[in-house]
Structure formats: C-alpha cells, structure tokens
Amino acid sequence: MVGMSASKSVCRSIVINHATVRDRADMPTFVRLCAERGIETVSIWGDEIERVGEATALAALRTHGIAVSGYNRIGPFTDEGLARAPFELERAARFGADHVFLFTGGLAETEHDLFAARKRAEDRIAQLLEMARRVGIKLAIEPLHPMLVGDRTVIASLSHANKLCEALGSGIGVVVDVYHVWWDERLEAEILRAGQAGRLFGFHVNDWLVPTRHLLTDRGMMGDGIIHLASIDRMMRQAGFEGPVEVELFSTDWWARDPAEVLDIALSRCQRIFRSN
C-alpha cells in the first residue's frame, strides 16, 4: 500500500469514483479502502447504494468522514429513468453530493433523427434543472465520446455542453472526462469557456489504450495510454479549476484485480503525473 504518511497531503487532491473498483468492492468496502489511503472524497453510484441499502452506505461515509463529489446518476432519459429523477435528486442531496450526473442515453429504438433526439434531451435537461434547483443540487453534463452517440448519449462534445449550459443558466455545468474529450481540437478553448463561466464541476482521469478493445470497458490506467494528461490538467488549472482529479476507470482488466492494489496504483500514477501541475 502507498505509505499514508508520505502521500496523504497529495491524496486530498484526488477523488476516486466507485466505478473504478465496484466489481470487487461494495460501497462500505470501497469507502474503507479510500479512507485507509487518505482519500477524503468519493463519487458514488445509486445502484451501488441500493446493493447495500441507504442506511449502510450513509453509515460507511460518516464513519470514515468521507465526502461525496459526484452522484451517478439521472438517466437514461426513458420514461422510467425520468420518473426516478426526483428520487435520485433527493437521495443525492441526502448524501451531500456536489453534483448529479445526467445520462441522456442514445437514440431511441428505430430512431434515426439525431437532431430531434438532441432537442428532446435538451428540453428534458431544462425540466430536470428546475427540479434540481428546488432540491438545491447542481447538475453535471459529461460529454461522452462521439462513438457512443448511438446507444449512450446525444451530447458528445464540450461545445454542445457549454452551449446548453449557457442557455439554461445557473445550477448546471460540465465534467471533463479525458477519455471522452482528449481528441477534440477545441478542447482548450472549450475548457476555458466553461471555466470562465464557473461551470467546471469535475475532472475525470484515465487513459486511452491503443488498440482499444471495447469503447466502454477498456479504459486504461493513467500513464498506460496515449492521452497527454498533464497538458489537459494544465488547461483545467489555467481555466480556473481548483478541484481534484477524479480517477474513473471502466475496465474489465482492472475490475478483475484486487481493489486495494488498483487504488494504490491509481494514487501512485496520479502523484507522478499531476504533482507538478
């Protein structure tokens, strides 16, 4: 394990997303492992709360003094997913989350009109924002990679996300996940655009492997792929983002490994890559 006395001050600037180790660590185990490594903030998932029960999940966070950054999630934007939105917002508030992620889903079955799907999603986000304002919690748009438009999202660029946030006003912002946006030639400009408006809510780190075997479940550990992570980190800091880096891996390879080992490696990589930024 990473020596806690040597790494604790660095670890305070790192958030771990439960998705990184969720296959082999339920929420109480995940929270304990993070606390043992000096991690003070995590991002959580509603389905993982339901696996152990809300009382158990809240108790784990309180016992270890762990705060919540992001809450995953509202969506997909089906009738069923939207019907759960008030419950998800209220639960996120009970857990003290900073923001709730929006997951639009892709095109509806047999649908081919992407423009209509985007307009429908934008209208629904406006409605969700009104709910979130009443609850007192922020909404976060995380643009996903364009190759996921068909089945997972209709918001696939920071440009689109920024434009939508500007139209909707306060209480909504963006999360920059390097896996999804590293390729964008407008990345620096769009990060700055969000930062100047105070809409940079999070910064998710991982890596893009070559070759990539699966678009969803083959993310790389930081430093194992081709993303220049330090340069994107500098873009975030220059845009005014003062928050932590958040490790979020969707990887069948890493999920199969011991969660403690995964966290130790992730912390070590973050210390090496982001310490000087």
Coordinates of C-alpha atoms in Angstrom, one line a residue:
M1 CA 0.0 0.0 0.0
V2 CA 1.1 3.6 -0.7
G3 CA 2.7 4.9 2.5
M4 CA -0.1 7.1 4.0
S5 CA 2.3 9.4 5.9
A6 CA 4.1 10.3 2.6
S7 CA 1.0 10.5 0.4
K8 CA -1.8 11.8 2.5
S9 CA -1.4 15.5 1.5
V10 CA -1.4 14.5 -2.2
C11 CA -4.3 12.2 -1.8
R12 CA -6.5 15.0 -0.6
S13 CA -6.5 16.4 -4.1
I14 CA -7.7 13.1 -5.6
V15 CA -11.2 11.7 -5.8
I16 CA -11.9 8.1 -6.5
N17 CA -15.1 7.1 -8.5
H18 CA -16.6 3.9 -7.1
A19 CA -16.8 2.6 -10.7
T20 CA -13.1 2.0 -10.6
V21 CA -13.3 -0.9 -8.2
R22 CA -17.0 -1.7 -8.0
D23 CA -16.9 -5.3 -9.3
R24 CA -14.9 -6.5 -6.2
A25 CA -15.7 -3.8 -3.6
D26 CA -19.2 -2.9 -2.4
M27 CA -19.7 0.6 -1.1
P28 CA -18.7 0.1 2.5
T29 CA -15.5 -1.7 1.4
F30 CA -14.8 0.9 -1.2
V31 CA -15.2 3.7 1.4
R32 CA -13.0 2.0 3.9
L33 CA -10.2 1.4 1.3
C34 CA -10.3 5.0 0.3
A35 CA -10.2 6.2 4.0
E36 CA -7.2 4.0 4.6
R37 CA -5.3 5.8 1.8
G38 CA -6.2 9.3 3.0
I39 CA -8.8 9.9 0.3
E40 CA -11.4 12.3 1.7
T41 CA -13.9 12.5 -1.2
V42 CA -15.5 9.9 -3.5
S43 CA -18.0 9.8 -6.3
I44 CA -20.9 7.3 -5.8
W45 CA -23.5 5.4 -7.7
G46 CA -27.2 4.9 -6.9
D47 CA -27.2 1.3 -7.9
E48 CA -24.3 0.6 -5.5
I49 CA -26.2 2.3 -2.7
E50 CA -29.2 0.0 -3.4
R51 CA -26.9 -3.1 -3.2
V52 CA -26.2 -2.4 0.4
G53 CA -29.0 -0.2 1.5
E54 CA -29.0 3.5 2.0
A55 CA -28.5 3.4 5.8
T56 CA -25.4 1.2 5.4
A57 CA -24.0 3.4 2.7
L58 CA -24.5 6.6 4.7
A59 CA -23.1 5.0 7.8
A60 CA -19.9 4.0 5.9
L61 CA -19.4 7.5 4.7
R62 CA -20.0 9.1 8.1
T63 CA -17.8 6.5 10.0
H64 CA -14.8 7.4 7.8
G65 CA -15.5 11.1 7.3
I66 CA -15.8 10.8 3.6
A67 CA -17.5 13.5 1.5
V68 CA -19.3 12.9 -1.8
S69 CA -18.4 14.8 -5.0
G70 CA -20.5 13.3 -7.9
Y71 CA -23.6 11.2 -7.7
N72 CA -24.3 8.8 -10.6
R73 CA -26.9 9.4 -12.0
I74 CA -30.2 10.5 -13.6
G75 CA -31.0 8.7 -16.8
P76 CA -31.2 7.3 -19.4
F77 CA -33.9 9.7 -20.5
T78 CA -36.5 7.0 -20.9
D79 CA -39.9 7.3 -19.2
E80 CA -38.7 5.0 -16.4
G81 CA -35.4 6.8 -16.0
L82 CA -37.1 10.3 -15.9
A83 CA -39.7 9.1 -13.4
R84 CA -36.9 8.3 -11.0
A85 CA -35.3 11.7 -11.3
P86 CA -37.0 13.3 -8.2
F87 CA -35.9 10.4 -6.1
E88 CA -32.4 10.4 -7.4
L89 CA -32.0 14.2 -6.8
E90 CA -33.3 13.9 -3.3
R91 CA -31.1 10.9 -2.5
A92 CA -28.1 12.8 -3.9
A93 CA -28.9 15.7 -1.6
R94 CA -29.2 13.3 1.4
F95 CA -25.7 12.0 0.6
G96 CA -24.4 15.6 0.4
A97 CA -23.3 15.3 -3.3
D98 CA -21.9 18.3 -5.0
H99 CA -23.5 17.4 -8.3
V100 CA -25.6 14.8 -10.1
F101 CA -24.6 13.4 -13.5
L102 CA -27.0 13.4 -16.4
F103 CA -27.0 10.4 -18.7
T104 CA -29.2 11.1 -21.7
G105 CA -28.9 7.7 -23.4
G106 CA -28.6 7.4 -27.1
L107 CA -31.1 7.2 -29.9
A108 CA -34.4 5.6 -29.2
E109 CA -35.1 2.2 -30.7
T110 CA -35.5 2.5 -34.5
E111 CA -34.8 6.3 -34.3
H112 CA -32.6 7.9 -36.9
D113 CA -33.1 11.7 -36.3
L114 CA -30.2 12.7 -34.1
F115 CA -31.2 16.4 -34.2
A116 CA -34.7 15.6 -32.8
A117 CA -33.1 13.4 -30.1
R118 CA -30.8 16.2 -29.1
K119 CA -33.7 18.7 -28.9
R120 CA -35.7 16.3 -26.8
A121 CA -32.8 15.7 -24.4
E122 CA -32.2 19.4 -24.1
D123 CA -35.8 20.0 -23.2
R124 CA -35.7 17.3 -20.6
I125 CA -32.5 18.7 -19.1
A126 CA -34.2 22.1 -18.7
Q127 CA -37.0 20.4 -16.8
L128 CA -34.6 18.4 -14.6
L129 CA -32.7 21.6 -13.8
E130 CA -35.8 23.2 -12.4
M131 CA -36.2 20.1 -10.1
A132 CA -32.6 20.3 -9.1
R133 CA -32.8 24.0 -8.2
R134 CA -35.7 23.2 -5.9
V135 CA -33.7 20.5 -4.2
G136 CA -30.6 22.7 -4.1
I137 CA -28.2 20.5 -6.0
K138 CA -26.2 21.1 -9.2
L139 CA -26.5 19.1 -12.5
A140 CA -23.4 18.0 -14.4
I141 CA -23.2 17.2 -18.1
E142 CA -20.4 14.9 -19.0
P143 CA -20.0 14.8 -22.8
L144 CA -19.1 11.3 -24.0
H145 CA -17.1 10.1 -26.9
P146 CA -18.8 10.5 -30.3
M147 CA -18.8 6.8 -31.0
L148 CA -21.2 6.4 -28.1
V149 CA -23.9 8.6 -29.6
G150 CA -25.9 5.7 -30.9
D151 CA -26.6 4.0 -27.6
R152 CA -25.3 6.1 -24.7
T153 CA -25.5 9.8 -25.2
V154 CA -26.6 12.6 -27.6
I155 CA -24.2 15.1 -26.0
A156 CA -20.7 14.3 -27.4
S157 CA -18.7 17.5 -27.2
L158 CA -17.8 20.2 -24.7
S159 CA -19.0 22.7 -27.3
H160 CA -22.5 21.3 -27.2
A161 CA -22.5 21.0 -23.4
N162 CA -21.2 24.6 -23.0
K163 CA -23.8 26.0 -25.3
L164 CA -26.6 24.2 -23.5
C165 CA -25.3 25.3 -20.1
E166 CA -25.2 28.9 -21.3
A167 CA -28.8 28.7 -22.5
L168 CA -30.0 27.2 -19.2
G169 CA -28.3 29.5 -16.7
S170 CA -27.2 28.7 -13.1
G171 CA -27.0 25.3 -11.4
I172 CA -25.6 23.3 -14.3
G173 CA -22.1 22.7 -15.5
V174 CA -19.7 20.3 -17.2
V175 CA -17.4 17.5 -16.1
V176 CA -14.4 16.9 -18.3
D177 CA -13.5 13.2 -18.7
V178 CA -10.3 12.9 -20.6
Y179 CA -11.4 9.5 -22.1
H180 CA -14.2 11.2 -24.0
V181 CA -12.7 14.6 -25.0
W182 CA -9.0 14.2 -25.4
W183 CA -9.3 14.1 -29.2
D184 CA -11.2 17.4 -29.6
E185 CA -9.3 20.2 -31.4
R186 CA -11.4 22.7 -29.5
L187 CA -10.6 21.2 -26.1
E188 CA -8.5 24.0 -24.7
A189 CA -10.9 26.7 -25.8
E190 CA -14.0 24.9 -24.5
I191 CA -12.4 24.2 -21.1
L192 CA -11.6 27.9 -20.9
R193 CA -15.1 28.8 -21.9
A194 CA -16.6 26.6 -19.1
G195 CA -14.0 27.8 -16.6
Q196 CA -14.7 31.5 -17.3
A197 CA -18.4 30.9 -16.6
G198 CA -17.7 29.0 -13.4
R199 CA -19.1 25.8 -14.9
L200 CA -16.2 23.3 -14.5
F201 CA -17.6 20.9 -11.9
G202 CA -15.1 18.0 -12.3
F203 CA -12.1 16.5 -14.0
H204 CA -12.1 12.7 -14.6
V205 CA -8.8 10.9 -15.5
N206 CA -7.9 7.6 -17.0
D207 CA -6.3 6.8 -20.4
W208 CA -7.0 5.7 -24.0
L209 CA -5.3 2.4 -24.9
V210 CA -4.2 1.5 -28.4
P211 CA -5.7 -0.7 -29.5
T212 CA -8.9 -0.2 -27.6
R213 CA -10.8 -3.5 -27.3
H214 CA -14.1 -2.1 -26.0
L215 CA -15.3 1.5 -26.1
L216 CA -16.9 1.3 -22.6
T217 CA -14.9 -1.2 -20.6
D218 CA -11.3 -0.9 -21.8
R219 CA -10.1 2.3 -20.3
G220 CA -6.5 2.5 -19.3
M221 CA -4.8 3.3 -16.1
M222 CA -3.3 6.8 -16.2
G223 CA 0.0 6.6 -18.0
D224 CA -0.7 3.3 -19.9
G225 CA -2.2 5.0 -22.9
I226 CA -1.7 7.9 -25.3
I227 CA -3.5 10.8 -23.6
H228 CA -1.2 13.7 -22.5
L229 CA -2.8 14.0 -19.1
A230 CA -0.6 16.7 -17.7
S231 CA -1.4 19.1 -20.6
I232 CA -5.1 18.7 -20.1
D233 CA -4.6 19.2 -16.3
R234 CA -2.9 22.5 -17.1
M235 CA -5.8 23.5 -19.3
M236 CA -8.1 22.9 -16.4
R237 CA -6.0 24.8 -13.9
Q238 CA -5.5 27.7 -16.4
A239 CA -9.3 27.9 -16.8
G240 CA -9.6 28.4 -13.0
F241 CA -10.5 24.8 -12.0
E242 CA -9.2 24.3 -8.4
G243 CA -10.8 21.0 -7.7
P244 CA -9.3 17.5 -7.5
V245 CA -8.6 15.0 -10.2
E246 CA -11.1 12.1 -10.1
V247 CA -10.0 8.6 -11.1
E248 CA -12.7 6.8 -13.0
L249 CA -11.9 3.5 -14.7
F250 CA -14.3 1.3 -16.6
S251 CA -12.1 -1.7 -17.3
T252 CA -12.7 -5.4 -17.1
D253 CA -9.0 -5.9 -16.6
W254 CA -8.7 -3.6 -13.6
W255 CA -12.1 -4.7 -12.2
A256 CA -10.6 -8.2 -12.0
R257 CA -7.7 -7.1 -9.8
D258 CA -7.6 -6.7 -6.1
P259 CA -9.3 -3.3 -5.3
A260 CA -6.6 -2.3 -2.8
E261 CA -3.9 -2.8 -5.5
V262 CA -5.9 -0.9 -8.1
L263 CA -6.3 2.1 -5.7
D264 CA -2.6 2.1 -4.8
I265 CA -1.5 2.0 -8.4
A266 CA -4.0 4.8 -9.3
L267 CA -2.7 7.0 -6.4
S268 CA 0.9 6.4 -7.4
R269 CA 0.2 7.3 -11.1
C270 CA -1.7 10.5 -10.1
Q271 CA 1.1 11.6 -7.8
R272 CA 3.6 11.1 -10.6
I273 CA 1.5 12.7 -13.4
F274 CA -0.2 15.6 -11.6
R275 CA 2.1 16.5 -8.7
S276 CA 3.9 19.2 -10.7
N277 CA 0.7 20.8 -12.1

